[in-house]
Short mmCIF file of C-alpha atoms in Angstrom, two decimals:
data_model
loop_
_atom_site.label_atom_id
_atom_site.label_comp_id
_atom_site.label_asym_id
_atom_site.label_seq_id
_atom_site.Cartn_x
_atom_site.Cartn_y
_atom_site.Cartn_z
CA CYS A 25 29.66 -21.24 -6.76
CA PRO A 26 27.88 -21.74 -10.15
CA PHE A 27 28.33 -18.11 -10.98
CA SER A 28 32.04 -17.93 -10.51
CA SER A 29 33.89 -16.26 -13.48
CA PHE A 30 35.59 -19.54 -13.93
CA LEU A 31 32.43 -21.31 -14.84
CA VAL A 32 30.36 -18.36 -16.10
CA LYS A 33 32.06 -15.79 -18.27
CA LYS A 34 29.21 -13.35 -18.41
CA LEU A 35 25.59 -13.14 -17.01
CA PHE A 36 22.61 -11.33 -18.46
CA SER A 37 19.64 -11.31 -16.10
CA ILE A 38 16.27 -10.36 -17.57
CA GLU A 39 13.93 -8.93 -14.92
CA GLY A 40 15.48 -11.28 -12.26
CA ALA A 41 14.72 -11.21 -8.56
CA SER A 42 17.17 -10.11 -5.91
CA HIS A 43 19.94 -12.28 -4.65
CA LYS A 44 18.31 -11.73 -1.23
CA GLY A 45 15.29 -13.76 -2.41
CA TYR A 46 11.73 -12.88 -3.34
CA PRO A 47 9.75 -13.21 -0.19
CA ILE A 48 6.07 -14.12 -0.06
CA PHE A 49 4.53 -13.20 3.28
CA LYS A 50 1.38 -14.27 4.96
CA LYS A 51 -1.66 -12.20 4.25
CA ASP A 52 -3.92 -10.35 6.52
CA GLU A 53 -7.80 -10.36 6.36
CA LYS A 54 -7.67 -7.82 3.58
CA GLY A 55 -5.27 -9.89 1.51
CA GLN A 56 -2.32 -7.54 2.29
CA PRO A 57 1.16 -9.00 2.96
CA MET A 58 2.29 -9.07 6.56
CA PRO A 59 6.05 -8.27 6.34
CA ASN A 60 8.26 -10.56 8.26
CA GLU A 61 5.50 -13.23 8.64
CA PRO A 62 6.88 -15.97 6.36
CA TYR A 63 5.15 -19.24 5.49
CA LEU A 64 6.64 -22.14 7.36
CA SER A 65 6.38 -24.79 4.61
CA VAL A 66 5.79 -25.23 0.94
CA ASP A 67 2.29 -26.51 1.60
CA GLU A 68 1.46 -23.47 3.70
CA MET A 69 2.76 -21.16 0.93
CA ALA A 70 0.71 -23.07 -1.69
CA ALA A 71 -2.46 -21.92 0.17
CA ASP A 72 -1.49 -18.26 -0.14
CA PRO A 73 -4.81 -16.72 -1.06
CA VAL A 74 -3.39 -13.96 -3.23
CA GLN A 75 -0.12 -14.83 -4.89
CA VAL A 76 -0.04 -18.65 -5.13
CA ALA A 77 -3.33 -20.59 -4.62
CA PRO A 78 -5.31 -18.80 -7.41
CA LEU A 79 -2.67 -19.64 -10.02
CA VAL A 80 -2.13 -23.18 -8.77
CA LYS A 81 -5.91 -23.69 -9.09
CA ALA A 82 -6.01 -22.13 -12.64
CA PHE A 83 -3.11 -24.22 -13.75
CA ALA A 84 -4.72 -27.45 -12.39
CA GLU A 85 -8.04 -26.65 -14.00
CA LYS A 86 -6.40 -25.49 -17.26
CA ASN A 87 -8.31 -22.32 -16.86
CA TYR A 88 -6.74 -20.48 -19.78
CA LYS A 89 -9.00 -17.44 -19.33
CA ALA A 90 -7.93 -16.89 -15.73
CA ILE A 91 -4.30 -17.40 -16.57
CA ALA A 92 -4.62 -14.90 -19.46
CA GLN A 93 -6.30 -12.32 -17.23
CA VAL A 94 -3.43 -12.50 -14.72
CA TRP A 95 -0.76 -12.43 -17.44
CA ASP A 96 -2.52 -9.47 -19.11
CA ALA A 97 -2.54 -7.53 -15.84
CA VAL A 98 0.86 -8.44 -14.45
CA ILE A 99 3.19 -9.74 -17.20
CA TYR A 100 1.89 -7.92 -20.21
CA PRO A 101 0.35 -4.63 -18.99
CA LEU A 102 1.62 -2.63 -21.89
CA ASN A 103 1.87 -4.88 -24.92
CA LYS A 104 0.24 -8.20 -25.48
CA PRO A 105 1.81 -11.01 -27.66
CA ASN A 106 -0.02 -11.70 -30.87
CA ALA A 107 -3.06 -14.06 -30.35
CA ALA A 108 -1.26 -17.16 -31.70
CA ASP A 109 1.79 -16.71 -29.48
CA ASN A 110 -0.35 -15.74 -26.52
CA GLU A 111 -2.36 -18.99 -26.87
CA ILE A 112 0.92 -21.01 -26.84
CA PHE A 113 2.32 -19.04 -23.86
CA ILE A 114 -0.93 -19.59 -21.86
CA LYS A 115 -1.17 -23.28 -22.58
CA GLU A 116 2.47 -23.89 -21.88
CA THR A 117 2.21 -21.96 -18.60
CA ALA A 118 -0.85 -24.11 -17.57
CA LYS A 119 1.47 -27.12 -17.73
CA GLN A 120 3.33 -25.83 -14.69
CA VAL A 121 2.79 -28.08 -11.62
CA CYS A 122 5.54 -26.77 -9.35
CA LEU A 123 4.57 -23.11 -8.62
CA PRO A 124 4.56 -23.52 -4.86
CA TYR A 125 8.03 -25.10 -4.96
CA LEU A 126 9.27 -22.30 -7.33
CA ASP A 127 7.84 -19.63 -5.01
CA TRP A 128 9.43 -21.36 -1.94
CA ALA A 129 12.80 -21.55 -3.66
CA LEU A 130 12.66 -17.81 -4.59
CA ALA A 131 11.59 -16.86 -1.10
CA SER A 132 14.36 -19.04 0.45
CA LEU A 133 17.15 -17.94 -1.87
CA ASN A 134 19.62 -15.75 0.15
CA MET A 135 23.07 -15.20 -1.40
CA SER A 136 23.47 -12.03 0.85
CA ASP A 137 25.46 -11.62 4.07
CA THR A 138 22.34 -11.07 6.17
CA ASP A 139 19.56 -13.36 7.25
CA SER A 140 16.08 -13.05 5.83
CA ALA A 141 12.69 -14.15 7.13
CA TYR A 142 13.21 -17.37 5.12
CA SER A 143 16.82 -18.21 5.33
CA LYS A 144 20.33 -17.47 6.48
CA GLY A 145 22.53 -15.55 4.13
CA ASP A 146 25.42 -17.52 2.84
CA ASN A 147 27.23 -14.46 1.33
CA SER A 148 27.78 -16.41 -1.90
CA ILE A 149 27.07 -13.33 -3.97
CA GLN A 150 30.64 -12.19 -3.14
CA LYS A 151 31.79 -15.12 -5.42
CA VAL A 152 30.24 -13.55 -8.37
CA ASN A 153 32.89 -11.67 -10.24
CA CYS A 154 32.05 -12.05 -13.90
CA PRO A 155 30.57 -9.19 -15.77
CA CYS A 156 26.75 -8.98 -15.23
CA VAL A 157 23.91 -7.08 -16.68
CA PHE A 158 20.62 -6.76 -14.89
CA THR A 159 17.50 -5.32 -16.63
CA SER A 160 14.76 -3.39 -14.89
CA ALA A 161 11.60 -2.28 -16.67
CA ASP A 162 9.64 0.74 -15.56
CA THR A 163 6.33 -1.17 -15.57
CA ASP A 164 7.42 -4.42 -14.06
CA TYR A 165 4.76 -5.40 -11.62
CA VAL A 166 6.52 -8.68 -10.70
CA VAL A 167 10.14 -7.72 -9.87
CA PRO A 168 10.42 -4.21 -8.32
CA GLU A 169 13.48 -2.07 -9.36
CA TYR A 170 14.95 -2.12 -5.81
CA MET A 171 15.47 -5.92 -6.17
CA VAL A 172 17.37 -5.48 -9.36
CA LYS A 173 19.41 -2.60 -7.77
CA GLU A 174 20.35 -4.93 -4.89
CA ASN A 175 22.02 -7.15 -7.40
CA VAL A 176 23.81 -4.33 -9.14
CA SER A 177 25.01 -2.99 -5.75
CA ALA A 178 26.26 -6.39 -4.62
CA ILE A 179 28.29 -7.23 -7.66
CA LYS A 180 31.10 -4.91 -8.51
CA ASN A 181 31.32 -5.76 -12.22
CA SER A 182 27.64 -5.19 -13.04
CA VAL A 183 25.46 -2.84 -14.94
CA LEU A 184 21.82 -1.87 -14.79
CA ILE A 185 19.89 -1.47 -18.02
CA LYS A 186 16.51 0.20 -17.71
CA TYR A 187 13.70 -0.29 -20.18
CA THR A 188 10.99 2.32 -20.55
CA ASN A 189 7.54 1.36 -21.64
CA SER A 190 8.26 -2.17 -20.72
CA GLY A 191 6.86 -4.64 -18.21
CA HIS A 192 8.20 -7.94 -16.79
CA SER A 193 8.57 -9.29 -20.37
CA PRO A 194 10.93 -7.15 -22.50
CA LEU A 195 10.90 -10.11 -24.82
CA ILE A 196 7.41 -8.93 -25.82
CA ASP A 197 7.63 -5.18 -24.86
CA CYS A 198 10.94 -4.21 -26.49
CA PRO A 199 12.49 -7.26 -28.20
CA LYS A 200 14.75 -5.42 -30.59
CA LYS A 201 16.29 -3.40 -27.81
CA LEU A 202 16.66 -6.44 -25.59
CA ILE A 203 18.25 -8.39 -28.47
CA LYS A 204 20.68 -5.55 -29.23
CA ASP A 205 21.67 -5.31 -25.49
CA ILE A 206 22.26 -8.98 -25.23
CA LEU A 207 24.27 -9.08 -28.44
CA ASP A 208 26.37 -6.05 -27.47
CA PHE A 209 27.09 -7.44 -24.02
CA PHE A 210 28.15 -10.83 -25.31
CA ALA A 211 30.11 -9.44 -28.35
#
């Protein structure tokens, strides 16, 4: 296991998804997820009208304005990067060509002991025994707190650090606090 304490001495996860995966389900006619109705292929998931296809299109068209609108609403709802940094972030994000594969991999990830809508659990989470920190921000619209808590509950030597007034990017919302927490953990 790549996370065994023999190979990894410590792990600090910033707003990371659950070890049970990050499922993306098919949508109904109102665009709402239909729980337990998984996509059957990467190509089918790429056509998801809410979570995947709009971003794939924006990336392909280098539609920086559309990407910025999504990032402002979802990634940076509280604090925006300065204009120069934001321009770099958006342009670099637009270079991404593998979003459907990333989403498929996240949906299919299952290190738990139970099967998911996407994959069988391999229970490899039991092999993680190094000290771990998992962060959860109170305004993260990407990774819900319950996913982070699933990780903390599954790994005996782990800690949850909560950030207030922060979204999916503590790197922007509370960088000093994040840096202090990282340095303290690895000290």
